[in-house]
Short mmCIF file of C-alpha atoms in Angstrom, two decimals:
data_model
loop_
_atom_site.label_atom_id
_atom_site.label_comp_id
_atom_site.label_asym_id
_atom_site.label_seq_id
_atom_site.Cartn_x
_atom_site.Cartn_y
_atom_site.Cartn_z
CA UNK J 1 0.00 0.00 0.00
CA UNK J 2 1.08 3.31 -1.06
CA UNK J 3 2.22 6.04 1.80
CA UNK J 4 0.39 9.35 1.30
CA UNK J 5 3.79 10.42 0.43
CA UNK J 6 4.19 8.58 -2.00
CA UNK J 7 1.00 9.31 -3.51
CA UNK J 8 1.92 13.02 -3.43
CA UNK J 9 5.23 12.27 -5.47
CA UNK J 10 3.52 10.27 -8.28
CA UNK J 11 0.76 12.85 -8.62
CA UNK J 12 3.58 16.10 -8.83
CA UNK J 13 6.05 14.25 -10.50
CA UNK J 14 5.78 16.74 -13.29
CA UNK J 15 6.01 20.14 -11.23
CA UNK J 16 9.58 21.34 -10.53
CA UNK J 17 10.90 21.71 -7.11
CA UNK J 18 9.22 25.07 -5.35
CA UNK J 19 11.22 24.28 -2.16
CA UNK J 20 11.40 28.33 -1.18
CA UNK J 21 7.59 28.78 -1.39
CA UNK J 22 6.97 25.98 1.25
CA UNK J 23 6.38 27.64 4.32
CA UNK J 24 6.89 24.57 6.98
CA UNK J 25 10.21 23.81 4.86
CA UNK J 26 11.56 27.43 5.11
CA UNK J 27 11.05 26.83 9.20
CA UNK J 28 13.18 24.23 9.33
CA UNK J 29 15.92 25.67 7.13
CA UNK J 30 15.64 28.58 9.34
CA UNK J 31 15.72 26.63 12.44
CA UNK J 32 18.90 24.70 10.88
CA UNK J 33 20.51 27.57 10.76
CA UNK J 34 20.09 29.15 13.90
CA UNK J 35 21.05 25.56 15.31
CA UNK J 36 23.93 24.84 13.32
CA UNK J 37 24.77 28.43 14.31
CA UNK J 38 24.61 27.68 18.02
CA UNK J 39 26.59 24.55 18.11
CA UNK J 40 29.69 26.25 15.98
CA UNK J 41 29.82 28.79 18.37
CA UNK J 42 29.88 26.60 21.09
CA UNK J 43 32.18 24.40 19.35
CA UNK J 44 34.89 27.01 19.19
CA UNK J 45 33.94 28.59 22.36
CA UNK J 46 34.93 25.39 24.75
CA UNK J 47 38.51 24.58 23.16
CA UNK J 48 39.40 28.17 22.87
CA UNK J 49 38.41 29.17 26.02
CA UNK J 50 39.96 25.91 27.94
CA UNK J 51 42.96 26.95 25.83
CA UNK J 52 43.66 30.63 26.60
CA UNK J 53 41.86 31.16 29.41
CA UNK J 54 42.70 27.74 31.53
CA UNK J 55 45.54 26.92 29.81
CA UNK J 56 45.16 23.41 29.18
CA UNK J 57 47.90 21.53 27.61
CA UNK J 58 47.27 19.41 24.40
CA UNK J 59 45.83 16.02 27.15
CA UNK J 60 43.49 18.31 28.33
CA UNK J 61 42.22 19.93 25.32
CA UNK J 62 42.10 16.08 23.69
CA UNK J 63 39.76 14.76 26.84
CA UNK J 64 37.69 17.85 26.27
CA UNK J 65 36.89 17.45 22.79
CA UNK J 66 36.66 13.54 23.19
CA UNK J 67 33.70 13.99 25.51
CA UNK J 68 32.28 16.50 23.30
CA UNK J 69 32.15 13.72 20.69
CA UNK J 70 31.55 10.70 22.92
CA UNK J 71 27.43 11.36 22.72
CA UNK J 72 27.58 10.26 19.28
CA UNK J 73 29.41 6.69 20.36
CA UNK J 74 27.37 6.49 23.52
CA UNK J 75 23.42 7.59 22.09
CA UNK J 76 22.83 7.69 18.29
CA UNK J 77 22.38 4.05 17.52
CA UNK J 78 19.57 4.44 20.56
CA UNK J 79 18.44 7.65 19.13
CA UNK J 80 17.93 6.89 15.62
CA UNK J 81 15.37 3.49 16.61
CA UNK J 82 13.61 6.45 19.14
CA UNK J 83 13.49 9.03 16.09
CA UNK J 84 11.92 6.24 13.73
CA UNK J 85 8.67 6.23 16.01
CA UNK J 86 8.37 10.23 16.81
CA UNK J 87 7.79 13.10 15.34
CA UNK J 88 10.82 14.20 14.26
CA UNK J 89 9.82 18.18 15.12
CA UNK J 90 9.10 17.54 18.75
CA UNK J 91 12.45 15.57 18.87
CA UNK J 92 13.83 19.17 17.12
CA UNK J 93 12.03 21.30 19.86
CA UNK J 94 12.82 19.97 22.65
CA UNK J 95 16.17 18.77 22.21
CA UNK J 96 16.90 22.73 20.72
CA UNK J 97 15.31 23.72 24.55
CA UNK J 98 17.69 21.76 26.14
CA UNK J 99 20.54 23.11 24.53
CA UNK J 100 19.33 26.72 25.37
CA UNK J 101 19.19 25.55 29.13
CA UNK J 102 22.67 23.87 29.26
CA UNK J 103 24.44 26.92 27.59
CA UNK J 104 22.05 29.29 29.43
CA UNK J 105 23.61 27.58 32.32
CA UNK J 106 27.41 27.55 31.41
CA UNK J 107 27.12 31.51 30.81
CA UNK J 108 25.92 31.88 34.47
CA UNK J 109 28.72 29.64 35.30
CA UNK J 110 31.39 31.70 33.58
CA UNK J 111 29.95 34.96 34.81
CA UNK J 112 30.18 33.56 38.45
CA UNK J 113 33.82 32.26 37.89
CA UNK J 114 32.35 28.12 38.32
CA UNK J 115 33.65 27.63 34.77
CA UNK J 116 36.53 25.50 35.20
CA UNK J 117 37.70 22.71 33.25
CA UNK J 118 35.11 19.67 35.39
CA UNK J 119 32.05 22.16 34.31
CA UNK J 120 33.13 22.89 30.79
CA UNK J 121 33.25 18.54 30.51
CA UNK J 122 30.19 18.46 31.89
CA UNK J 123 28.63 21.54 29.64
CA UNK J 124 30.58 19.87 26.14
CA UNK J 125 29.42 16.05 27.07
CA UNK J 126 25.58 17.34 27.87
CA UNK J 127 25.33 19.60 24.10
CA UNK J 128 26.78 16.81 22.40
CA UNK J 129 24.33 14.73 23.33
CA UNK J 130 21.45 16.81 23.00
CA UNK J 131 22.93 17.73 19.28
CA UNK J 132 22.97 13.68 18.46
CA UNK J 133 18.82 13.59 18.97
CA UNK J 134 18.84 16.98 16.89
CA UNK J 135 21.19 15.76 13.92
CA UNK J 136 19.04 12.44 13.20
CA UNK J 137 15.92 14.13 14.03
CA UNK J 138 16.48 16.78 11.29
CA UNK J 139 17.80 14.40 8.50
CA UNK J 140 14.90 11.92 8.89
CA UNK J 141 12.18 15.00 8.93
CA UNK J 142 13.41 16.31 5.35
CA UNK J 143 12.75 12.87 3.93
CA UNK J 144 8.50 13.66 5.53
CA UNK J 145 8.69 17.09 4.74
CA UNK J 146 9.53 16.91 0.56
CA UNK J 147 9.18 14.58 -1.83
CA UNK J 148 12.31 12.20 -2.66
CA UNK J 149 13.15 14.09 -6.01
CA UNK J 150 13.22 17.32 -4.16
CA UNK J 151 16.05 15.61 -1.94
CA UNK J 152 19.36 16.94 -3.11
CA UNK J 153 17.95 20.87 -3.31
CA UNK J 154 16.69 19.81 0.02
CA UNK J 155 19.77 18.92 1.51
CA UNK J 156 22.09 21.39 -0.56
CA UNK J 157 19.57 23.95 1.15
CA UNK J 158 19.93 22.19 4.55
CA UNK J 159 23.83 22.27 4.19
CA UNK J 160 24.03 25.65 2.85
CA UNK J 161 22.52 26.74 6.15
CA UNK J 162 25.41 24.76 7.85
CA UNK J 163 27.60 26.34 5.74
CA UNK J 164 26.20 29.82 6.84
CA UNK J 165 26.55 28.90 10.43
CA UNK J 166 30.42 27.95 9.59
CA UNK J 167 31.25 31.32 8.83
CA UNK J 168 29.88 33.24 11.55
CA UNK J 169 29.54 30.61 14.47
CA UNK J 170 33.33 30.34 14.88
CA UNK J 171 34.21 33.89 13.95
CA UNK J 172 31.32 34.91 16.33
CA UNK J 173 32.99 32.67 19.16
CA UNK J 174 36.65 33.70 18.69
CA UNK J 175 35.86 37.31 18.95
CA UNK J 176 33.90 36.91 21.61
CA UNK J 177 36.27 35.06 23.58
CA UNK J 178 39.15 37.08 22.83
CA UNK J 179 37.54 40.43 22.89
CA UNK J 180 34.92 39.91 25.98
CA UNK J 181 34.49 36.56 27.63
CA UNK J 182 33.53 32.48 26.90
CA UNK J 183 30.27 33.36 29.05
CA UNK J 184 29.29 35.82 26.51
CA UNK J 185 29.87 33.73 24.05
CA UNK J 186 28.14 30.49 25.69
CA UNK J 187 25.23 33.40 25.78
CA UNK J 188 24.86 33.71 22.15
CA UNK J 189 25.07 29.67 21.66
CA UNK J 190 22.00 29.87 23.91
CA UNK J 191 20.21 32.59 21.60
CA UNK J 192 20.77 30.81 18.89
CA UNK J 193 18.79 27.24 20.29
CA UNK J 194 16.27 29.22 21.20
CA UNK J 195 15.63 30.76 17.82
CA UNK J 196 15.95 27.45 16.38
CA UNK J 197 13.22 26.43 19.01
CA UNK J 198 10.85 28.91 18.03
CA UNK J 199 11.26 28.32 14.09
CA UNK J 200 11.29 24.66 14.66
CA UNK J 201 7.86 25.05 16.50
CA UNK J 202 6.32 26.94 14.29
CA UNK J 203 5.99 23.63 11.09
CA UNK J 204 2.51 22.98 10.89
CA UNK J 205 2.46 19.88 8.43
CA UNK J 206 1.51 16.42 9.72
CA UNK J 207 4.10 13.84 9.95
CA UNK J 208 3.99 10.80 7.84
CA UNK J 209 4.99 8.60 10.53
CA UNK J 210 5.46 5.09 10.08
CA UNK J 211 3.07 2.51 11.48
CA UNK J 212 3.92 1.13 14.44
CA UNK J 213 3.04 -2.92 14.88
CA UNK J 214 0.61 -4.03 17.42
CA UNK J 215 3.19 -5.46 19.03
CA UNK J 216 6.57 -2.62 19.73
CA UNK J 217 9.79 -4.58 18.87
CA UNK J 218 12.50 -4.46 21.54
CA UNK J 219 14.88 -1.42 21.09
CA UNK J 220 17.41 -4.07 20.37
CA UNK J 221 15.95 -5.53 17.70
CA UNK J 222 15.32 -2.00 15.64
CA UNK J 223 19.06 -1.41 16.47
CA UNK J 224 20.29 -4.59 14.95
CA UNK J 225 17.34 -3.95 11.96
CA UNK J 226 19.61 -0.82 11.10
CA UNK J 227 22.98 -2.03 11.70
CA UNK J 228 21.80 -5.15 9.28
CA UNK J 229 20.44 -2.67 6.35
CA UNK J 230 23.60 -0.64 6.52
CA UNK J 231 26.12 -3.22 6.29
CA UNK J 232 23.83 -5.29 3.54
CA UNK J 233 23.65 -1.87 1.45
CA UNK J 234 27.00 -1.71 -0.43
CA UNK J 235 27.03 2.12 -0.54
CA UNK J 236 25.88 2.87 2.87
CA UNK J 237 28.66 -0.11 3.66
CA UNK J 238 30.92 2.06 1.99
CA UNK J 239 29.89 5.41 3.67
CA UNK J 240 30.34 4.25 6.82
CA UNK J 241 33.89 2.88 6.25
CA UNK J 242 34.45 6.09 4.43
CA UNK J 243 33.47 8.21 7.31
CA UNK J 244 35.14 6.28 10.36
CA UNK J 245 38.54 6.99 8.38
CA UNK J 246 37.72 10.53 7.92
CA UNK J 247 36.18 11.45 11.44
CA UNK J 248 38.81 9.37 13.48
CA UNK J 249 41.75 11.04 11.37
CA UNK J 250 40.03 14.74 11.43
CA UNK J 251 39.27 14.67 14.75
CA UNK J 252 43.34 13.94 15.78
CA UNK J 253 44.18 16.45 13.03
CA UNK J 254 41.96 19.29 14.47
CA UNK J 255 42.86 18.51 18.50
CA UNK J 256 46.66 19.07 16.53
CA UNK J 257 45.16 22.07 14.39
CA UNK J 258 43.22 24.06 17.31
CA UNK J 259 46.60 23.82 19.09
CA UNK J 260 49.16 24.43 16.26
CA UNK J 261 47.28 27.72 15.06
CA UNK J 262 47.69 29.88 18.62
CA UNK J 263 50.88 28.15 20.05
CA UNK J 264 52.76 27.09 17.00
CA UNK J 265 51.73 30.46 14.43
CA UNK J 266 51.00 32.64 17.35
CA UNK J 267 47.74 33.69 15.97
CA UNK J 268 45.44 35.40 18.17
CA UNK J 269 41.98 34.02 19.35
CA UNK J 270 39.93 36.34 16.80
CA UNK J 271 42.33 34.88 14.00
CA UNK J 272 41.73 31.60 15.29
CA UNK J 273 38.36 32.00 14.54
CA UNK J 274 38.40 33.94 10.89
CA UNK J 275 40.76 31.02 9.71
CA UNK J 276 37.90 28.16 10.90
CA UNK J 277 35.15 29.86 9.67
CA UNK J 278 37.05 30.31 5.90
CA UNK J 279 35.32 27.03 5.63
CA UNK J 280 31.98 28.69 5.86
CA UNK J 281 32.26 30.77 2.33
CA UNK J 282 33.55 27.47 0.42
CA UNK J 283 30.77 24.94 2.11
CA UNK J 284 28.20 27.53 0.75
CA UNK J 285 30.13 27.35 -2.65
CA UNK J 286 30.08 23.37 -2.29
CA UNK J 287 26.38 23.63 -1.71
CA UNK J 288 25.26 25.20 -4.67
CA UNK J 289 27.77 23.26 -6.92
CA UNK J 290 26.21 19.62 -4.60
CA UNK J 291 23.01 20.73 -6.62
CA UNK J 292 24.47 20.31 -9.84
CA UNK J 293 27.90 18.57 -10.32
CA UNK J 294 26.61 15.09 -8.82
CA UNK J 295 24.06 15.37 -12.19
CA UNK J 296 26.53 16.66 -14.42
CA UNK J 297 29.68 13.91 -13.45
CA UNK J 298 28.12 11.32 -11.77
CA UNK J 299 27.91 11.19 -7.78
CA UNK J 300 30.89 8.48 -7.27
CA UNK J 301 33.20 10.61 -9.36
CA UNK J 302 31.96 14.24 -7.10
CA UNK J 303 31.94 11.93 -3.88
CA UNK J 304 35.82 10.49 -4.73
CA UNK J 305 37.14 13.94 -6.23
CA UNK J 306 35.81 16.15 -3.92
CA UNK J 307 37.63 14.03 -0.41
CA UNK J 308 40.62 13.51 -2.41
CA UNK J 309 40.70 17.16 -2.99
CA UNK J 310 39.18 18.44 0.19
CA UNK J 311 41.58 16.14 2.79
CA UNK J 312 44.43 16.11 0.78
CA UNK J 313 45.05 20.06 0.91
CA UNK J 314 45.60 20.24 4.57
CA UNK J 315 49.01 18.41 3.69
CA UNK J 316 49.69 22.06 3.37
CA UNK J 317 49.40 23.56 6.60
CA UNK J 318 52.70 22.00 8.73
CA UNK J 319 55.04 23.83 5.73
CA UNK J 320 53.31 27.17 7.14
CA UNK J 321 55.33 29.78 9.77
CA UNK J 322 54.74 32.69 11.79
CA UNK J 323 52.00 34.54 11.87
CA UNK J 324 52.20 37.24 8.96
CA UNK J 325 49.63 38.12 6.46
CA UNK J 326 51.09 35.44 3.64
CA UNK J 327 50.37 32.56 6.29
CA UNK J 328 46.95 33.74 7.51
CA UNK J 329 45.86 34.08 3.94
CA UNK J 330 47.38 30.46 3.25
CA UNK J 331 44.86 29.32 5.78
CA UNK J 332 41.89 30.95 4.82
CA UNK J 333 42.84 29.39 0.95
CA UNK J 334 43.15 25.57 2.48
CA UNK J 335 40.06 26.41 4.82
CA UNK J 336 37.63 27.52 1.96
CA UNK J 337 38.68 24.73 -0.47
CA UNK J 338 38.43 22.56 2.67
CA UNK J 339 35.07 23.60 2.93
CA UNK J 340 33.93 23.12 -0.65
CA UNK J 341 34.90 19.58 -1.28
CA UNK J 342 33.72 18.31 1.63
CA UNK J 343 30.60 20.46 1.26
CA UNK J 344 30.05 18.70 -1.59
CA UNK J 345 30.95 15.49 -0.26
CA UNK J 346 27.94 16.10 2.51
CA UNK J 347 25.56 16.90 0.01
CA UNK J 348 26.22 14.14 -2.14
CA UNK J 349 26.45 11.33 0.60
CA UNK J 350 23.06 12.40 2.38
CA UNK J 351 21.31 12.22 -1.11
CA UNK J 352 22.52 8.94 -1.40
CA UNK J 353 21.70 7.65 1.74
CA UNK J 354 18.63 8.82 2.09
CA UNK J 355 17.76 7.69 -2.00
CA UNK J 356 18.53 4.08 -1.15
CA UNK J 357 16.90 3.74 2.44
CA UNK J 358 13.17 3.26 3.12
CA UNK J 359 10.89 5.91 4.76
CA UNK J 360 10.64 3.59 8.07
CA UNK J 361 14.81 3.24 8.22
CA UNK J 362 15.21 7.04 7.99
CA UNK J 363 16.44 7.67 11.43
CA UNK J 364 17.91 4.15 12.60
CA UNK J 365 20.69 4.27 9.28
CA UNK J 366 21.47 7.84 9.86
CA UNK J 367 22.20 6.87 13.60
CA UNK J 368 24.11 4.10 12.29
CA UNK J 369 26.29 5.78 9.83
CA UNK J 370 26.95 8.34 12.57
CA UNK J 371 27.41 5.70 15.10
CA UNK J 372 30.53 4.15 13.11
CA UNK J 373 31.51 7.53 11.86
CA UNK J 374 31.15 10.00 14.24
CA UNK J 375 31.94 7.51 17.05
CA UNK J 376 35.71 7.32 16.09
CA UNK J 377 35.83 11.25 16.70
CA UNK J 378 36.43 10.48 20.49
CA UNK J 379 39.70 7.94 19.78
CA UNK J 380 40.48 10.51 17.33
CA UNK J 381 40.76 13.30 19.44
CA UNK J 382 42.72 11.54 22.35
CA UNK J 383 45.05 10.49 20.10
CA UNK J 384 45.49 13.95 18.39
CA UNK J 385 46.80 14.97 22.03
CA UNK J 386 48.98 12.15 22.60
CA UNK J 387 50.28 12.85 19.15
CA UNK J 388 50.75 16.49 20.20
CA UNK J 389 52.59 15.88 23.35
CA UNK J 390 54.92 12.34 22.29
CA UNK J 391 55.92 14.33 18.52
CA UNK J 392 55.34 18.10 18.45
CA UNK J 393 52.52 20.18 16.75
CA UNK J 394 54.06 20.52 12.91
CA UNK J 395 54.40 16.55 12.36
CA UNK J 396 51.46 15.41 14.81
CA UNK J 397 49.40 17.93 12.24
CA UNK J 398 51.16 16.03 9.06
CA UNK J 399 50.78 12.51 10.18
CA UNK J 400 47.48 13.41 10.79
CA UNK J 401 46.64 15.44 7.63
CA UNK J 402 47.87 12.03 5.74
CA UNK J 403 45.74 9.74 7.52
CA UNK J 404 42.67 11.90 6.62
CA UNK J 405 43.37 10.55 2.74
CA UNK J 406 42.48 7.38 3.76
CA UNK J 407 38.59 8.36 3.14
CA UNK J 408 38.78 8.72 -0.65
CA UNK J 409 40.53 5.74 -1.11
CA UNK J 410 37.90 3.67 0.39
CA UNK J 411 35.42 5.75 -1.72
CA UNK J 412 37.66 5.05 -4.95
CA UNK J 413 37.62 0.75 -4.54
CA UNK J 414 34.15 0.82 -3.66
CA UNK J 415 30.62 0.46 -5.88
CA UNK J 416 30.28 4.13 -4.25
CA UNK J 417 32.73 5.33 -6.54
CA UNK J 418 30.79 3.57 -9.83
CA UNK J 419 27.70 6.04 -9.00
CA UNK J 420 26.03 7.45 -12.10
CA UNK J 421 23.96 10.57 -12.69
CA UNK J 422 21.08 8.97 -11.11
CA UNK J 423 20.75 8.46 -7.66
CA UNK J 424 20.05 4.55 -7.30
CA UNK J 425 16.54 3.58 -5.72
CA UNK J 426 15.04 1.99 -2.54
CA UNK J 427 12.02 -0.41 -2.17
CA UNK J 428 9.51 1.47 -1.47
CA UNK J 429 7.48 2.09 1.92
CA UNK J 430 8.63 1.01 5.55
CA UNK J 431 10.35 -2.52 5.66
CA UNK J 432 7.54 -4.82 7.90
CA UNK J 433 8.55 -5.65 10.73
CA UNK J 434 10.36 -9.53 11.38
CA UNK J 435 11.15 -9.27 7.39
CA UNK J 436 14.80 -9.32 6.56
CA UNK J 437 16.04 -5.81 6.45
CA UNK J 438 18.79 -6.56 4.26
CA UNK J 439 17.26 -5.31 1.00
CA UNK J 440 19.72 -3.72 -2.04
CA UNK J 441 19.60 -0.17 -3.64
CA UNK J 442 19.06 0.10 -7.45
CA UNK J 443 23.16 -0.22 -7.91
CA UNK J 444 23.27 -3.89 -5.99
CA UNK J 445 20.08 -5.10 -7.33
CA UNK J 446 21.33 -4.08 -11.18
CA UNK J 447 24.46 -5.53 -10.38
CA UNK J 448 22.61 -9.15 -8.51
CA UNK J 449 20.27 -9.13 -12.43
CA UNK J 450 23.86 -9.08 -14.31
CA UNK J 451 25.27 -12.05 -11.91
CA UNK J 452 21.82 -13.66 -13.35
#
């Protein structure tokens, strides 16, 4: 039986994409944005401020970030099988409230002088979380907001937003650090959650949400559903490995980078934060190119280009020295092509996974791709500080830089890499439930017909 969505599709397959006159869809973008907004501030905020204001050394700054990230190893496998039975917009709401409160909080903290290195653990480990529930949440409601061929603009819309919030969240946070205080700072983190809150609130459509059986299957048992789909989906296989290499080597190189930059080039807190969000300008560049070079070149040959291209030119940043205008621009340069290949990379991979995976998977395989990719960020990030500490900043950051090449590689000897123009399909409707949940995109099942 057809889903009403579904019905919707066939009967506007004609009618191009009017994303920009939806009204529910422009809250959520807007509500992205505010939110991605909030959590780059606060993700330069914490380091920075445990940097120059507490002086941690490179152990310090590794634990912090690693417990940032640990959320996503900890909760997203649970929170994607949650997200698969909710509405993903009260998931939105009230995970953006708690983020207000827990910043809210840290800024009362810092004004009061309580913001030492236990709270900011306890602040970093508490919005990580709170961003897992929001990151699924907001992936699986695009797929029951627009129709599937209105994906990629979807997305590239979606990303652009993050993109937006790249160049003024950490900009925003540096300055405010260097120039007033972190609990200022935390402050406007909190502003932005709640503005996400209040867009987020306002998206009137009904939820498609899929039908739950009489009788609930154990938690476990939707966990291992998703874990089963992903790793008996070649791409999604292949995104997974693809991201664990990337996240577990980007996270070392950054705990190297975040270091390197103010102790290494001297740069100031306010430069710190105009060289991270250089990314910003080229992820908005990557997002309007996501909604056309995938069509033009294929996706596996954007998808394999755009790493190789994107990870490959931080190999440039241990040659740089001192703190002149020649090496800040040098940054900015690596940080905006950073930021458009992997923009596009982003783009391109969440069409894809969401093209391939049924309506009722939505939120357990983006929990599970972020489970095996995000969750090497902690690992990652400890071992960027040992790095640090055992080798020195400039090689640490080029061992480092090098392992973050292993990502396209896996891309370029997978079927990832053999992606056409068209993004493959997936059977259609929620997969029943005690039915084997190992079912193949269009690419596998063309490829099982050939083997025929």
């Amino acid at each position: 039986m057809s889903s009403p969505s579904s019905a919707a599709s066939d009967s506007t397959r004609s009618v191009p994409p009017r994303l920009w006159r939806d009204r529910d869809f422009r809250r959520l973008w807007v509500g992205q944005t505010a939110s991605q907004l909030g959590e780059h501030t606060a993700l330069i905020v914490l380091p920075l401020f445990a940097v120059l204001v507490l002086g941690a050394g490179a152990g310090e700054l590794g634990v912090l970030r690693a417990v940032g990230q640990a959320p996503v190893l900890v909760f997203s496998l649970f929170v994607g099988a949650w997200v698969d039975r909710w509405r993903t917009r009260t998931v939105m709401v009230v995970t953006d409230a708690g983020r207000t409160l827990v910043l809210g909080a840290a800024a009362v903290a810092g004004l009061l002088g309580l913001l030492g290195l236990p709270a900011l653990l306890v602040v970093a480990f508490a919005a990580g979380a709170l961003s897992v529930f929001f990151d699924v949440a907001y992936q699986a409601s695009l797929v029951r907001l627009v129709r599937r061929d209105q994906l990629l603009r979807g997305n590239s819309a979606l990303e652009g937003s993050r993109s937006a919030a790249q160049i003024g969240g950490p900009a925003l946070g540096g300055a405010l650090v260097s120039v007033l205080s972190a609990p200022i700072a935390a402050a406007c983190g909190a502003v932005f959650f709640a503005l996400s809150f209040l867009s987020v609130r306002r998206i009137r459509r009904t939820e498609t949400v899929p039908e739950r059986p009489e009788r609930r299957p154990r938690v476990w048992r939707r966990i291992h559903e998703g874990l089963r789909f992903v790793v008996g989906d070649a791409p999604l296989r292949t995104v997974c490995l693809a991201s664990a290499a990337f996240q577990f080597s980007f996270a070392a190189m950054m705990t190297v980078y975040l270091l390197f930059l103010p102790r290494e080039l001297h740069l100031s807190g306010t430069a710190v934060g105009l060289v991270l969000a250089a990314t910003g300008p080229g992820a908005l560049l990557g997002s309007m190119l996501a909604a056309r070079l995938p069509g033009r070149f294929g996706h596996g040959a954007v998808l394999v280009g755009a790493a190789a291209l994107g990870d490959g030119v931080f190999l440039c940043v241990p040659a740089l020295r001192g703190s002149s205008a020649v090496t800040v621009s040098a940054l900015l340069a690596i940080a905006f092509l950073f930021g458009t290949a992997g923009q596009l990379v982003n783009v391109t991979v969440m069409a894809v996974r969401q093209a391939v995976t049924p309506d009722g998977m939505q939120g357990r395989v983006a929990a599970t791709i972020s489970f095996v990719g995000m969750g090497t960020a902690p690992l990652g990030s400890l071992l960027g500080g040992c790095l640090a500490g055992e080798w020195g900043l400039r090689t640490s950051l080029l061992v480092t830089a090098a392992g973050m090449l292993s990502s396209p590689v896996v891309m370029a000897l997978s079927p990832l890499a053999r992606l056409g123009r068209t993004l493959p399909a997936a059977q259609n409707g929620p997969v029943p439930a005690g039915r084997s949940e190992v079912h193949a995109c269009g690419l596998c099942r063309s490829r099982s017909r050939r083997r025929r």
